[in-house]
Amino acid sequence: MSKPITDFDINTLDPFEALVWQYEMGVDEAIADEPLDRFKASESLSRNAANRPGFAAPNPRAGRNGSAPSPAARPAVAPATGAVPMPPGADGGFLLSDTPHEARQSARDAAAAATSLAELKDAIEKFEGCALKKSASNTVFGNGNVEARLVLVGEAPGAEEDRQGQPFVGPSGKLLDAMLRSIGLSREEVYITNILPWRPPGNRQPTTAEIAVCEPFVRRHLELIGPKVVICLGGSSAKALMEEDRGITRLRGTWKEMVFGDGAKADLTAMFHPAYLLRTPEQKRLAWRDLRAVAQKL
Ligand code: URA
């Protein structure tokens, strides 16, 4: 632990101490060669968001994975149109090129052109419309039984998933395994993927634009597998796939029909994210209830 820095003047600091201090403050990875003024980006996002009815700026301090933030603190998702709304400038500076709309359209085109999971994986790995790819170590596509009747969709890879290139291999993955076992399922029998294939730096909450841009890939992913039941793990996943602006506390345990482009259908539900359950074990009671409902559906 470095000694606390009270009178902050970066120019008088020993460079090593300054580095240690930054690390302890959570600055644990370099994202780009040039600094970005995030305050400016979030100011313009808030201004744009404030001008649009039903749209709230993402809260960068909100926890990942299903902590149940107030509806006002989270972006709304358009009801039943299949499109996540994006205000101009909502990329928060995280998109590599194009506008979010262009990036989303190119994700749609690439996803639609993929006729197999291998082609879809290739398309995602080649996709340049989301800057998260730049800071991630690996693309986390998904894994499990490609003929599974049950697919689980998380939010985004964490540190361990980013290192290994596989979904849910960290602490929340261990709890997820136990949850599946409680209804007699193993990892080998289900398929697991995420809304975002790349880890947001420092595990921050994904932005609305990142989710909107990557969403066509996850929809095509599901379509190519053709499951009977899809579980959204956590609020981001539930809002995107259920096309709802309600939080996970309200969405969990509810069911919706998901209709794919080819006309196939799946039963879609949501439950608390395992990472949230690790932090809030008293909510496990509700998670087991939701799991039993899934078992019955299957
Ligand atoms: N959390 C997620 O949402 N997905 C993962 O793959 C790991 C942790």
PDB file of C-alpha atoms and ligand atoms in Angstrom:
ATOM      1  CA  MET A   1       0.000   0.000   0.000  1.00  0.00           C
ATOM      2  CA  SER A   2       1.516   3.354  -0.973  1.00  0.00           C
ATOM      3  CA  LYS A   3       1.282   6.210   1.490  1.00  0.00           C
ATOM      4  CA  PRO A   4      -1.941   8.181   1.060  1.00  0.00           C
ATOM      5  CA  ILE A   5      -1.690  11.134  -1.289  1.00  0.00           C
ATOM      6  CA  THR A   6      -3.483  14.061   0.207  1.00  0.00           C
ATOM      7  CA  ASP A   7      -2.093  17.216  -1.405  1.00  0.00           C
ATOM      8  CA  PHE A   8      -2.386  16.102  -4.984  1.00  0.00           C
ATOM      9  CA  ASP A   9       0.208  17.506  -7.339  1.00  0.00           C
ATOM     10  CA  ILE A  10       1.213  14.972  -9.970  1.00  0.00           C
ATOM     11  CA  ASN A  11       4.388  16.892 -10.858  1.00  0.00           C
ATOM     12  CA  THR A  12       5.906  16.488  -7.413  1.00  0.00           C
ATOM     13  CA  LEU A  13       5.264  12.763  -7.179  1.00  0.00           C
ATOM     14  CA  ASP A  14       7.886  10.104  -7.516  1.00  0.00           C
ATOM     15  CA  PRO A  15       6.857   8.357 -10.810  1.00  0.00           C
ATOM     16  CA  PHE A  16       6.787   4.929  -9.174  1.00  0.00           C
ATOM     17  CA  GLU A  17       4.621   6.188  -6.319  1.00  0.00           C
ATOM     18  CA  ALA A  18       2.320   7.856  -8.837  1.00  0.00           C
ATOM     19  CA  LEU A  19       1.970   4.570 -10.707  1.00  0.00           C
ATOM     20  CA  VAL A  20       1.245   2.619  -7.517  1.00  0.00           C
ATOM     21  CA  TRP A  21      -1.274   5.253  -6.508  1.00  0.00           C
ATOM     22  CA  GLN A  22      -3.056   5.017  -9.864  1.00  0.00           C
ATOM     23  CA  TYR A  23      -3.138   1.230  -9.593  1.00  0.00           C
ATOM     24  CA  GLU A  24      -4.653   1.438  -6.123  1.00  0.00           C
ATOM     25  CA  MET A  25      -7.256   3.879  -7.427  1.00  0.00           C
ATOM     26  CA  GLY A  26      -8.325   1.219  -9.930  1.00  0.00           C
ATOM     27  CA  VAL A  27      -6.411   2.322 -13.027  1.00  0.00           C
ATOM     28  CA  ASP A  28      -5.257  -1.153 -13.943  1.00  0.00           C
ATOM     29  CA  GLU A  29      -5.163  -1.116 -17.735  1.00  0.00           C
ATOM     30  CA  ALA A  30      -4.207   1.107 -20.635  1.00  0.00           C
ATOM     31  CA  ILE A  31      -7.089   1.495 -23.051  1.00  0.00           C
ATOM     32  CA  ALA A  32      -5.853   3.809 -25.757  1.00  0.00           C
ATOM     33  CA  ASP A  33      -2.749   5.682 -26.782  1.00  0.00           C
ATOM     34  CA  GLU A  34      -4.483   9.052 -26.504  1.00  0.00           C
ATOM     35  CA  PRO A  35      -6.475  10.158 -23.436  1.00  0.00           C
ATOM     36  CA  LEU A  36     -10.222  10.642 -23.849  1.00  0.00           C
ATOM     37  CA  ASP A  37     -12.148  13.291 -21.969  1.00  0.00           C
ATOM     38  CA  ARG A  38     -14.827  11.056 -20.455  1.00  0.00           C
ATOM     39  CA  PHE A  39     -16.376  13.951 -18.538  1.00  0.00           C
ATOM     40  CA  LYS A  40     -17.013  15.755 -21.813  1.00  0.00           C
ATOM     41  CA  ALA A  41     -18.456  12.598 -23.370  1.00  0.00           C
ATOM     42  CA  SER A  42     -20.764  11.942 -20.438  1.00  0.00           C
ATOM     43  CA  GLU A  43     -21.857  15.590 -20.337  1.00  0.00           C
ATOM     44  CA  SER A  44     -22.912  15.432 -23.977  1.00  0.00           C
ATOM     45  CA  LEU A  45     -24.582  12.061 -23.345  1.00  0.00           C
ATOM     46  CA  SER A  46     -26.541  13.494 -20.424  1.00  0.00           C
ATOM     47  CA  ARG A  47     -27.558  16.521 -22.502  1.00  0.00           C
ATOM     48  CA  ASN A  48     -28.775  14.329 -25.359  1.00  0.00           C
ATOM     49  CA  ALA A  49     -30.444  11.902 -22.997  1.00  0.00           C
ATOM     50  CA  ALA A  50     -32.222  14.653 -21.098  1.00  0.00           C
ATOM     51  CA  ASN A  51     -33.785  15.799 -24.357  1.00  0.00           C
ATOM     52  CA  ARG A  52     -35.254  12.421 -25.167  1.00  0.00           C
ATOM     53  CA  PRO A  53     -38.316  11.111 -23.362  1.00  0.00           C
ATOM     54  CA  GLY A  54     -37.744   7.856 -21.479  1.00  0.00           C
ATOM     55  CA  PHE A  55     -33.992   7.861 -21.925  1.00  0.00           C
ATOM     56  CA  ALA A  56     -31.597   7.985 -18.975  1.00  0.00           C
ATOM     57  CA  ALA A  57     -27.825   8.177 -19.229  1.00  0.00           C
ATOM     58  CA  PRO A  58     -25.955   5.092 -18.050  1.00  0.00           C
ATOM     59  CA  ASN A  59     -24.605   5.507 -14.555  1.00  0.00           C
ATOM     60  CA  PRO A  60     -20.876   4.771 -14.690  1.00  0.00           C
ATOM     61  CA  ARG A  61     -20.832   4.115 -10.957  1.00  0.00           C
ATOM     62  CA  ALA A  62     -23.621   1.521 -11.102  1.00  0.00           C
ATOM     63  CA  GLY A  63     -22.435  -1.996 -10.335  1.00  0.00           C
ATOM     64  CA  ARG A  64     -22.187  -4.697 -13.009  1.00  0.00           C
ATOM     65  CA  ASN A  65     -24.461  -7.643 -13.353  1.00  0.00           C
ATOM     66  CA  GLY A  66     -27.870  -7.209 -11.928  1.00  0.00           C
ATOM     67  CA  SER A  67     -27.436  -4.877  -8.998  1.00  0.00           C
ATOM     68  CA  ALA A  68     -30.916  -3.456  -9.197  1.00  0.00           C
ATOM     69  CA  PRO A  69     -30.446   0.253  -9.919  1.00  0.00           C
ATOM     70  CA  SER A  70     -33.383   2.603  -9.949  1.00  0.00           C
ATOM     71  CA  PRO A  71     -35.144   2.792 -13.319  1.00  0.00           C
ATOM     72  CA  ALA A  72     -34.170   6.436 -13.673  1.00  0.00           C
ATOM     73  CA  ALA A  73     -30.484   5.526 -13.460  1.00  0.00           C
ATOM     74  CA  ARG A  74     -30.605   3.067 -16.352  1.00  0.00           C
ATOM     75  CA  PRO A  75     -31.196   3.543 -20.070  1.00  0.00           C
ATOM     76  CA  ALA A  76     -34.610   2.643 -21.361  1.00  0.00           C
ATOM     77  CA  VAL A  77     -35.122   0.119 -24.130  1.00  0.00           C
ATOM     78  CA  ALA A  78     -37.800   0.670 -26.753  1.00  0.00           C
ATOM     79  CA  PRO A  79     -40.856  -1.506 -26.262  1.00  0.00           C
ATOM     80  CA  ALA A  80     -41.208  -4.416 -28.684  1.00  0.00           C
ATOM     81  CA  THR A  81     -39.591  -2.824 -31.705  1.00  0.00           C
ATOM     82  CA  GLY A  82     -36.493  -4.982 -31.712  1.00  0.00           C
ATOM     83  CA  ALA A  83     -34.351  -1.858 -31.581  1.00  0.00           C
ATOM     84  CA  VAL A  84     -32.510  -0.397 -28.617  1.00  0.00           C
ATOM     85  CA  PRO A  85     -32.803   3.385 -28.924  1.00  0.00           C
ATOM     86  CA  MET A  86     -29.586   5.331 -29.185  1.00  0.00           C
ATOM     87  CA  PRO A  87     -29.429   9.064 -28.753  1.00  0.00           C
ATOM     88  CA  PRO A  88     -26.880  10.855 -30.887  1.00  0.00           C
ATOM     89  CA  GLY A  89     -23.533  10.831 -29.106  1.00  0.00           C
ATOM     90  CA  ALA A  90     -24.472   7.920 -26.839  1.00  0.00           C
ATOM     91  CA  ASP A  91     -21.330   6.030 -27.686  1.00  0.00           C
ATOM     92  CA  GLY A  92     -19.503   7.759 -24.842  1.00  0.00           C
ATOM     93  CA  GLY A  93     -16.417   7.739 -27.051  1.00  0.00           C
ATOM     94  CA  PHE A  94     -16.155   3.956 -27.028  1.00  0.00           C
ATOM     95  CA  LEU A  95     -16.926   3.181 -30.637  1.00  0.00           C
ATOM     96  CA  LEU A  96     -13.982   2.814 -32.952  1.00  0.00           C
ATOM     97  CA  SER A  97     -15.407   4.278 -36.114  1.00  0.00           C
ATOM     98  CA  ASP A  98     -18.796   5.050 -37.618  1.00  0.00           C
ATOM     99  CA  THR A  99     -21.729   6.305 -35.638  1.00  0.00           C
ATOM    100  CA  PRO A 100     -23.485   3.847 -33.311  1.00  0.00           C
ATOM    101  CA  HIS A 101     -26.228   3.556 -35.936  1.00  0.00           C
ATOM    102  CA  GLU A 102     -23.751   2.639 -38.665  1.00  0.00           C
ATOM    103  CA  ALA A 103     -21.946   0.261 -36.342  1.00  0.00           C
ATOM    104  CA  ARG A 104     -25.223  -1.414 -35.388  1.00  0.00           C
ATOM    105  CA  GLN A 105     -26.245  -1.707 -39.024  1.00  0.00           C
ATOM    106  CA  SER A 106     -22.938  -3.285 -39.923  1.00  0.00           C
ATOM    107  CA  ALA A 107     -23.337  -5.713 -36.990  1.00  0.00           C
ATOM    108  CA  ARG A 108     -26.827  -6.557 -38.283  1.00  0.00           C
ATOM    109  CA  ASP A 109     -25.512  -7.208 -41.780  1.00  0.00           C
ATOM    110  CA  ALA A 110     -22.598  -9.300 -40.543  1.00  0.00           C
ATOM    111  CA  ALA A 111     -24.839 -11.290 -38.186  1.00  0.00           C
ATOM    112  CA  ALA A 112     -27.460 -11.939 -40.854  1.00  0.00           C
ATOM    113  CA  ALA A 113     -24.810 -13.142 -43.298  1.00  0.00           C
ATOM    114  CA  ALA A 114     -23.528 -15.781 -40.845  1.00  0.00           C
ATOM    115  CA  THR A 115     -25.115 -19.153 -41.582  1.00  0.00           C
ATOM    116  CA  SER A 116     -23.355 -21.132 -38.844  1.00  0.00           C
ATOM    117  CA  LEU A 117     -21.897 -20.540 -35.403  1.00  0.00           C
ATOM    118  CA  ALA A 118     -18.402 -20.754 -36.853  1.00  0.00           C
ATOM    119  CA  GLU A 119     -19.244 -18.023 -39.371  1.00  0.00           C
ATOM    120  CA  LEU A 120     -20.821 -15.905 -36.657  1.00  0.00           C
ATOM    121  CA  LYS A 121     -17.729 -16.255 -34.450  1.00  0.00           C
ATOM    122  CA  ASP A 122     -15.575 -15.235 -37.371  1.00  0.00           C
ATOM    123  CA  ALA A 123     -17.832 -12.238 -38.107  1.00  0.00           C
ATOM    124  CA  ILE A 124     -17.656 -11.051 -34.483  1.00  0.00           C
ATOM    125  CA  GLU A 125     -13.891 -11.443 -34.376  1.00  0.00           C
ATOM    126  CA  LYS A 126     -13.602  -9.337 -37.534  1.00  0.00           C
ATOM    127  CA  PHE A 127     -16.121  -6.706 -36.413  1.00  0.00           C
ATOM    128  CA  GLU A 128     -14.568  -3.272 -35.885  1.00  0.00           C
ATOM    129  CA  GLY A 129     -17.613  -1.331 -34.709  1.00  0.00           C
ATOM    130  CA  CYS A 130     -17.111  -1.660 -30.960  1.00  0.00           C
ATOM    131  CA  ALA A 131     -13.994  -0.321 -29.285  1.00  0.00           C
ATOM    132  CA  LEU A 132     -14.266  -2.764 -26.384  1.00  0.00           C
ATOM    133  CA  LYS A 133     -12.514  -5.183 -28.690  1.00  0.00           C
ATOM    134  CA  LYS A 134      -9.443  -2.981 -28.551  1.00  0.00           C
ATOM    135  CA  SER A 135      -8.988  -3.254 -24.796  1.00  0.00           C
ATOM    136  CA  ALA A 136     -10.073  -6.895 -24.476  1.00  0.00           C
ATOM    137  CA  SER A 137      -7.560  -9.747 -24.480  1.00  0.00           C
ATOM    138  CA  ASN A 138      -9.959 -12.183 -26.127  1.00  0.00           C
ATOM    139  CA  THR A 139     -13.298 -12.344 -27.871  1.00  0.00           C
ATOM    140  CA  VAL A 140     -15.610 -14.392 -25.657  1.00  0.00           C
ATOM    141  CA  PHE A 141     -18.031 -15.997 -28.072  1.00  0.00           C
ATOM    142  CA  GLY A 142     -19.870 -18.642 -26.061  1.00  0.00           C
ATOM    143  CA  ASN A 143     -19.647 -22.321 -25.259  1.00  0.00           C
ATOM    144  CA  GLY A 144     -21.594 -25.427 -24.367  1.00  0.00           C
ATOM    145  CA  ASN A 145     -23.990 -27.689 -26.207  1.00  0.00           C
ATOM    146  CA  VAL A 146     -24.813 -26.173 -29.593  1.00  0.00           C
ATOM    147  CA  GLU A 147     -28.054 -28.167 -29.627  1.00  0.00           C
ATOM    148  CA  ALA A 148     -29.034 -27.103 -26.122  1.00  0.00           C
ATOM    149  CA  ARG A 149     -32.673 -26.588 -25.196  1.00  0.00           C
ATOM    150  CA  LEU A 150     -31.541 -23.982 -22.668  1.00  0.00           C
ATOM    151  CA  VAL A 151     -29.307 -20.987 -23.450  1.00  0.00           C
ATOM    152  CA  LEU A 152     -28.164 -18.539 -20.766  1.00  0.00           C
ATOM    153  CA  VAL A 153     -27.158 -15.021 -21.777  1.00  0.00           C
ATOM    154  CA  GLY A 154     -24.978 -13.013 -19.385  1.00  0.00           C
ATOM    155  CA  GLU A 155     -23.871  -9.431 -19.679  1.00  0.00           C
ATOM    156  CA  ALA A 156     -20.191  -9.304 -20.633  1.00  0.00           C
ATOM    157  CA  PRO A 157     -16.982 -11.152 -19.853  1.00  0.00           C
ATOM    158  CA  GLY A 158     -15.203 -10.387 -16.602  1.00  0.00           C
ATOM    159  CA  ALA A 159     -11.454 -10.528 -15.989  1.00  0.00           C
ATOM    160  CA  GLU A 160     -11.123 -14.319 -15.943  1.00  0.00           C
ATOM    161  CA  GLU A 161     -13.413 -14.766 -18.963  1.00  0.00           C
ATOM    162  CA  ASP A 162     -11.351 -12.178 -20.834  1.00  0.00           C
ATOM    163  CA  ARG A 163      -8.161 -14.085 -19.995  1.00  0.00           C
ATOM    164  CA  GLN A 164      -9.520 -17.498 -20.977  1.00  0.00           C
ATOM    165  CA  GLY A 165     -11.799 -16.441 -23.833  1.00  0.00           C
ATOM    166  CA  GLN A 166     -14.695 -18.436 -22.323  1.00  0.00           C
ATOM    167  CA  PRO A 167     -17.900 -17.250 -20.643  1.00  0.00           C
ATOM    168  CA  PHE A 168     -18.572 -17.692 -16.925  1.00  0.00           C
ATOM    169  CA  VAL A 169     -15.306 -19.273 -15.866  1.00  0.00           C
ATOM    170  CA  GLY A 170     -14.733 -16.885 -12.924  1.00  0.00           C
ATOM    171  CA  PRO A 171     -16.408 -16.832  -9.492  1.00  0.00           C
ATOM    172  CA  SER A 172     -19.898 -16.142 -10.866  1.00  0.00           C
ATOM    173  CA  GLY A 173     -19.437 -19.098 -13.225  1.00  0.00           C
ATOM    174  CA  LYS A 174     -18.906 -21.378 -10.221  1.00  0.00           C
ATOM    175  CA  LEU A 175     -22.186 -20.237  -8.709  1.00  0.00           C
ATOM    176  CA  LEU A 176     -23.885 -20.610 -12.092  1.00  0.00           C
ATOM    177  CA  ASP A 177     -22.703 -24.237 -12.219  1.00  0.00           C
ATOM    178  CA  ALA A 178     -24.251 -24.851  -8.798  1.00  0.00           C
ATOM    179  CA  MET A 179     -27.489 -23.181  -9.891  1.00  0.00           C
ATOM    180  CA  LEU A 180     -27.681 -25.402 -12.957  1.00  0.00           C
ATOM    181  CA  ARG A 181     -26.897 -28.498 -10.885  1.00  0.00           C
ATOM    182  CA  SER A 182     -29.812 -27.640  -8.598  1.00  0.00           C
ATOM    183  CA  ILE A 183     -32.167 -28.337 -11.496  1.00  0.00           C
ATOM    184  CA  GLY A 184     -30.239 -31.369 -12.691  1.00  0.00           C
ATOM    185  CA  LEU A 185     -28.320 -29.692 -15.514  1.00  0.00           C
ATOM    186  CA  SER A 186     -24.624 -29.593 -16.266  1.00  0.00           C
ATOM    187  CA  ARG A 187     -22.635 -27.079 -18.277  1.00  0.00           C
ATOM    188  CA  GLU A 188     -22.337 -29.661 -21.043  1.00  0.00           C
ATOM    189  CA  GLU A 189     -26.110 -29.725 -21.474  1.00  0.00           C
ATOM    190  CA  VAL A 190     -26.641 -25.980 -21.832  1.00  0.00           C
ATOM    191  CA  TYR A 191     -25.155 -23.197 -23.928  1.00  0.00           C
ATOM    192  CA  ILE A 192     -23.812 -19.947 -22.462  1.00  0.00           C
ATOM    193  CA  THR A 193     -23.016 -16.639 -24.093  1.00  0.00           C
ATOM    194  CA  ASN A 194     -23.121 -12.912 -23.299  1.00  0.00           C
ATOM    195  CA  ILE A 195     -24.698  -9.773 -24.725  1.00  0.00           C
ATOM    196  CA  LEU A 196     -21.197  -8.351 -25.246  1.00  0.00           C
ATOM    197  CA  PRO A 197     -18.341 -10.513 -26.502  1.00  0.00           C
ATOM    198  CA  TRP A 198     -15.673  -8.197 -25.057  1.00  0.00           C
ATOM    199  CA  ARG A 199     -14.890  -7.213 -21.500  1.00  0.00           C
ATOM    200  CA  PRO A 200     -15.634  -3.587 -20.602  1.00  0.00           C
ATOM    201  CA  PRO A 201     -12.410  -2.193 -19.080  1.00  0.00           C
ATOM    202  CA  GLY A 202     -12.305  -2.500 -15.312  1.00  0.00           C
ATOM    203  CA  ASN A 203     -15.634  -4.397 -15.445  1.00  0.00           C
ATOM    204  CA  ARG A 204     -17.513  -1.157 -15.857  1.00  0.00           C
ATOM    205  CA  GLN A 205     -21.171  -1.202 -16.822  1.00  0.00           C
ATOM    206  CA  PRO A 206     -21.580  -1.542 -20.615  1.00  0.00           C
ATOM    207  CA  THR A 207     -22.963   1.556 -22.305  1.00  0.00           C
ATOM    208  CA  THR A 208     -26.310   1.581 -24.096  1.00  0.00           C
ATOM    209  CA  ALA A 209     -24.485   2.072 -27.385  1.00  0.00           C
ATOM    210  CA  GLU A 210     -22.194  -0.921 -26.833  1.00  0.00           C
ATOM    211  CA  ILE A 211     -25.175  -3.127 -26.069  1.00  0.00           C
ATOM    212  CA  ALA A 212     -27.152  -1.792 -29.026  1.00  0.00           C
ATOM    213  CA  VAL A 213     -24.257  -2.319 -31.413  1.00  0.00           C
ATOM    214  CA  CYS A 214     -23.523  -5.896 -30.303  1.00  0.00           C
ATOM    215  CA  GLU A 215     -27.118  -7.019 -29.834  1.00  0.00           C
ATOM    216  CA  PRO A 216     -27.662  -8.247 -33.441  1.00  0.00           C
ATOM    217  CA  PHE A 217     -24.863 -10.756 -32.868  1.00  0.00           C
ATOM    218  CA  VAL A 218     -26.430 -12.279 -29.776  1.00  0.00           C
ATOM    219  CA  ARG A 219     -29.841 -12.494 -31.446  1.00  0.00           C
ATOM    220  CA  ARG A 220     -28.322 -14.327 -34.413  1.00  0.00           C
ATOM    221  CA  HIS A 221     -26.379 -16.514 -31.977  1.00  0.00           C
ATOM    222  CA  LEU A 222     -29.647 -17.607 -30.367  1.00  0.00           C
ATOM    223  CA  GLU A 223     -31.332 -18.063 -33.731  1.00  0.00           C
ATOM    224  CA  LEU A 224     -28.559 -20.391 -34.928  1.00  0.00           C
ATOM    225  CA  ILE A 225     -28.867 -22.543 -31.805  1.00  0.00           C
ATOM    226  CA  GLY A 226     -32.667 -22.530 -31.674  1.00  0.00           C
ATOM    227  CA  PRO A 227     -33.207 -23.190 -27.932  1.00  0.00           C
ATOM    228  CA  LYS A 228     -36.557 -23.796 -26.270  1.00  0.00           C
ATOM    229  CA  VAL A 229     -35.782 -21.576 -23.285  1.00  0.00           C
ATOM    230  CA  VAL A 230     -33.509 -18.531 -22.967  1.00  0.00           C
ATOM    231  CA  ILE A 231     -32.517 -17.134 -19.561  1.00  0.00           C
ATOM    232  CA  CYS A 232     -31.251 -13.556 -19.378  1.00  0.00           C
ATOM    233  CA  LEU A 233     -28.795 -13.266 -16.499  1.00  0.00           C
ATOM    234  CA  GLY A 234     -28.981  -9.800 -14.984  1.00  0.00           C
ATOM    235  CA  GLY A 235     -30.523  -6.483 -15.919  1.00  0.00           C
ATOM    236  CA  SER A 236     -28.520  -5.570 -19.029  1.00  0.00           C
ATOM    237  CA  SER A 237     -29.239  -8.872 -20.688  1.00  0.00           C
ATOM    238  CA  ALA A 238     -32.912  -8.816 -19.676  1.00  0.00           C
ATOM    239  CA  LYS A 239     -33.492  -5.258 -20.876  1.00  0.00           C
ATOM    240  CA  ALA A 240     -31.835  -5.895 -24.215  1.00  0.00           C
ATOM    241  CA  LEU A 241     -33.438  -9.242 -25.035  1.00  0.00           C
ATOM    242  CA  MET A 242     -36.816  -8.707 -23.379  1.00  0.00           C
ATOM    243  CA  GLU A 243     -36.972  -5.184 -24.872  1.00  0.00           C
ATOM    244  CA  GLU A 244     -38.152  -3.740 -21.590  1.00  0.00           C
ATOM    245  CA  ASP A 245     -37.162  -0.737 -19.559  1.00  0.00           C
ATOM    246  CA  ARG A 246     -38.051  -2.318 -16.221  1.00  0.00           C
ATOM    247  CA  GLY A 247     -35.215  -3.366 -13.926  1.00  0.00           C
ATOM    248  CA  ILE A 248     -34.224  -6.946 -13.168  1.00  0.00           C
ATOM    249  CA  THR A 249     -36.139  -6.957  -9.875  1.00  0.00           C
ATOM    250  CA  ARG A 250     -39.337  -6.584 -11.870  1.00  0.00           C
ATOM    251  CA  LEU A 251     -38.327  -8.635 -14.900  1.00  0.00           C
ATOM    252  CA  ARG A 252     -37.024 -11.700 -13.097  1.00  0.00           C
ATOM    253  CA  GLY A 253     -39.447 -14.560 -13.060  1.00  0.00           C
ATOM    254  CA  THR A 254     -41.529 -13.091 -15.906  1.00  0.00           C
ATOM    255  CA  TRP A 255     -41.812 -14.803 -19.273  1.00  0.00           C
ATOM    256  CA  LYS A 256     -41.989 -13.565 -22.822  1.00  0.00           C
ATOM    257  CA  GLU A 257     -42.019 -15.176 -26.221  1.00  0.00           C
ATOM    258  CA  MET A 258     -38.932 -14.538 -28.311  1.00  0.00           C
ATOM    259  CA  VAL A 259     -39.541 -14.746 -32.047  1.00  0.00           C
ATOM    260  CA  PHE A 260     -36.510 -15.183 -34.291  1.00  0.00           C
ATOM    261  CA  GLY A 261     -36.089 -13.914 -37.841  1.00  0.00           C
ATOM    262  CA  ASP A 262     -36.766 -17.410 -39.196  1.00  0.00           C
ATOM    263  CA  GLY A 263     -40.088 -17.607 -37.303  1.00  0.00           C
ATOM    264  CA  ALA A 264     -38.823 -20.011 -34.618  1.00  0.00           C
ATOM    265  CA  LYS A 265     -39.808 -19.172 -31.037  1.00  0.00           C
ATOM    266  CA  ALA A 266     -38.300 -19.558 -27.578  1.00  0.00           C
ATOM    267  CA  ASP A 267     -39.566 -18.869 -24.073  1.00  0.00           C
ATOM    268  CA  LEU A 268     -37.567 -16.011 -22.630  1.00  0.00           C
ATOM    269  CA  THR A 269     -37.163 -15.244 -18.944  1.00  0.00           C
ATOM    270  CA  ALA A 270     -34.764 -13.388 -16.660  1.00  0.00           C
ATOM    271  CA  MET A 271     -33.139 -14.013 -13.332  1.00  0.00           C
ATOM    272  CA  PHE A 272     -30.637 -12.342 -11.049  1.00  0.00           C
ATOM    273  CA  HIS A 273     -27.052 -12.456 -12.247  1.00  0.00           C
ATOM    274  CA  PRO A 274     -24.864 -14.895 -10.279  1.00  0.00           C
ATOM    275  CA  ALA A 275     -22.429 -12.042  -9.516  1.00  0.00           C
ATOM    276  CA  TYR A 276     -25.292 -10.175  -7.856  1.00  0.00           C
ATOM    277  CA  LEU A 277     -26.284 -13.313  -5.948  1.00  0.00           C
ATOM    278  CA  LEU A 278     -22.728 -13.648  -4.664  1.00  0.00           C
ATOM    279  CA  ARG A 279     -22.986 -10.134  -3.253  1.00  0.00           C
ATOM    280  CA  THR A 280     -26.581 -10.497  -2.106  1.00  0.00           C
ATOM    281  CA  PRO A 281     -27.067 -14.106  -1.012  1.00  0.00           C
ATOM    282  CA  GLU A 282     -30.477 -13.394   0.530  1.00  0.00           C
ATOM    283  CA  GLN A 283     -31.811 -13.105  -3.049  1.00  0.00           C
ATOM    284  CA  LYS A 284     -30.870 -16.710  -3.811  1.00  0.00           C
ATOM    285  CA  ARG A 285     -34.291 -17.781  -2.587  1.00  0.00           C
ATOM    286  CA  LEU A 286     -35.870 -15.960  -5.544  1.00  0.00           C
ATOM    287  CA  ALA A 287     -33.250 -17.329  -7.929  1.00  0.00           C
ATOM    288  CA  TRP A 288     -34.048 -20.920  -6.922  1.00  0.00           C
ATOM    289  CA  ARG A 289     -37.723 -20.171  -7.486  1.00  0.00           C
ATOM    290  CA  ASP A 290     -36.934 -18.877 -10.986  1.00  0.00           C
ATOM    291  CA  LEU A 291     -34.791 -21.917 -11.695  1.00  0.00           C
ATOM    292  CA  ARG A 292     -37.592 -24.274 -10.738  1.00  0.00           C
ATOM    293  CA  ALA A 293     -39.883 -22.456 -13.180  1.00  0.00           C
ATOM    294  CA  VAL A 294     -37.250 -22.938 -15.893  1.00  0.00           C
ATOM    295  CA  ALA A 295     -36.995 -26.647 -15.068  1.00  0.00           C
ATOM    296  CA  GLN A 296     -40.738 -26.946 -15.439  1.00  0.00           C
ATOM    297  CA  LYS A 297     -40.710 -25.181 -18.818  1.00  0.00           C
ATOM    298  CA  LEU A 298     -38.023 -27.513 -20.055  1.00  0.00           C
TER     299      LEU A 298
HETATM  300  N1  URA B   1     -20.438 -12.086 -16.021  1.00  0.00           N
HETATM  301  C1  URA B   1     -21.110 -12.149 -17.190  1.00  0.00           C
HETATM  302  O1  URA B   1     -22.139 -11.494 -17.367  1.00  0.00           O
HETATM  303  N2  URA B   1     -20.629 -12.937 -18.145  1.00  0.00           N
HETATM  304  C2  URA B   1     -19.544 -13.672 -17.991  1.00  0.00           C
HETATM  305  O2  URA B   1     -19.159 -14.380 -18.921  1.00  0.00           O
HETATM  306  C3  URA B   1     -18.870 -13.601 -16.766  1.00  0.00           C
HETATM  307  C4  URA B   1     -19.329 -12.797 -15.785  1.00  0.00           C
END
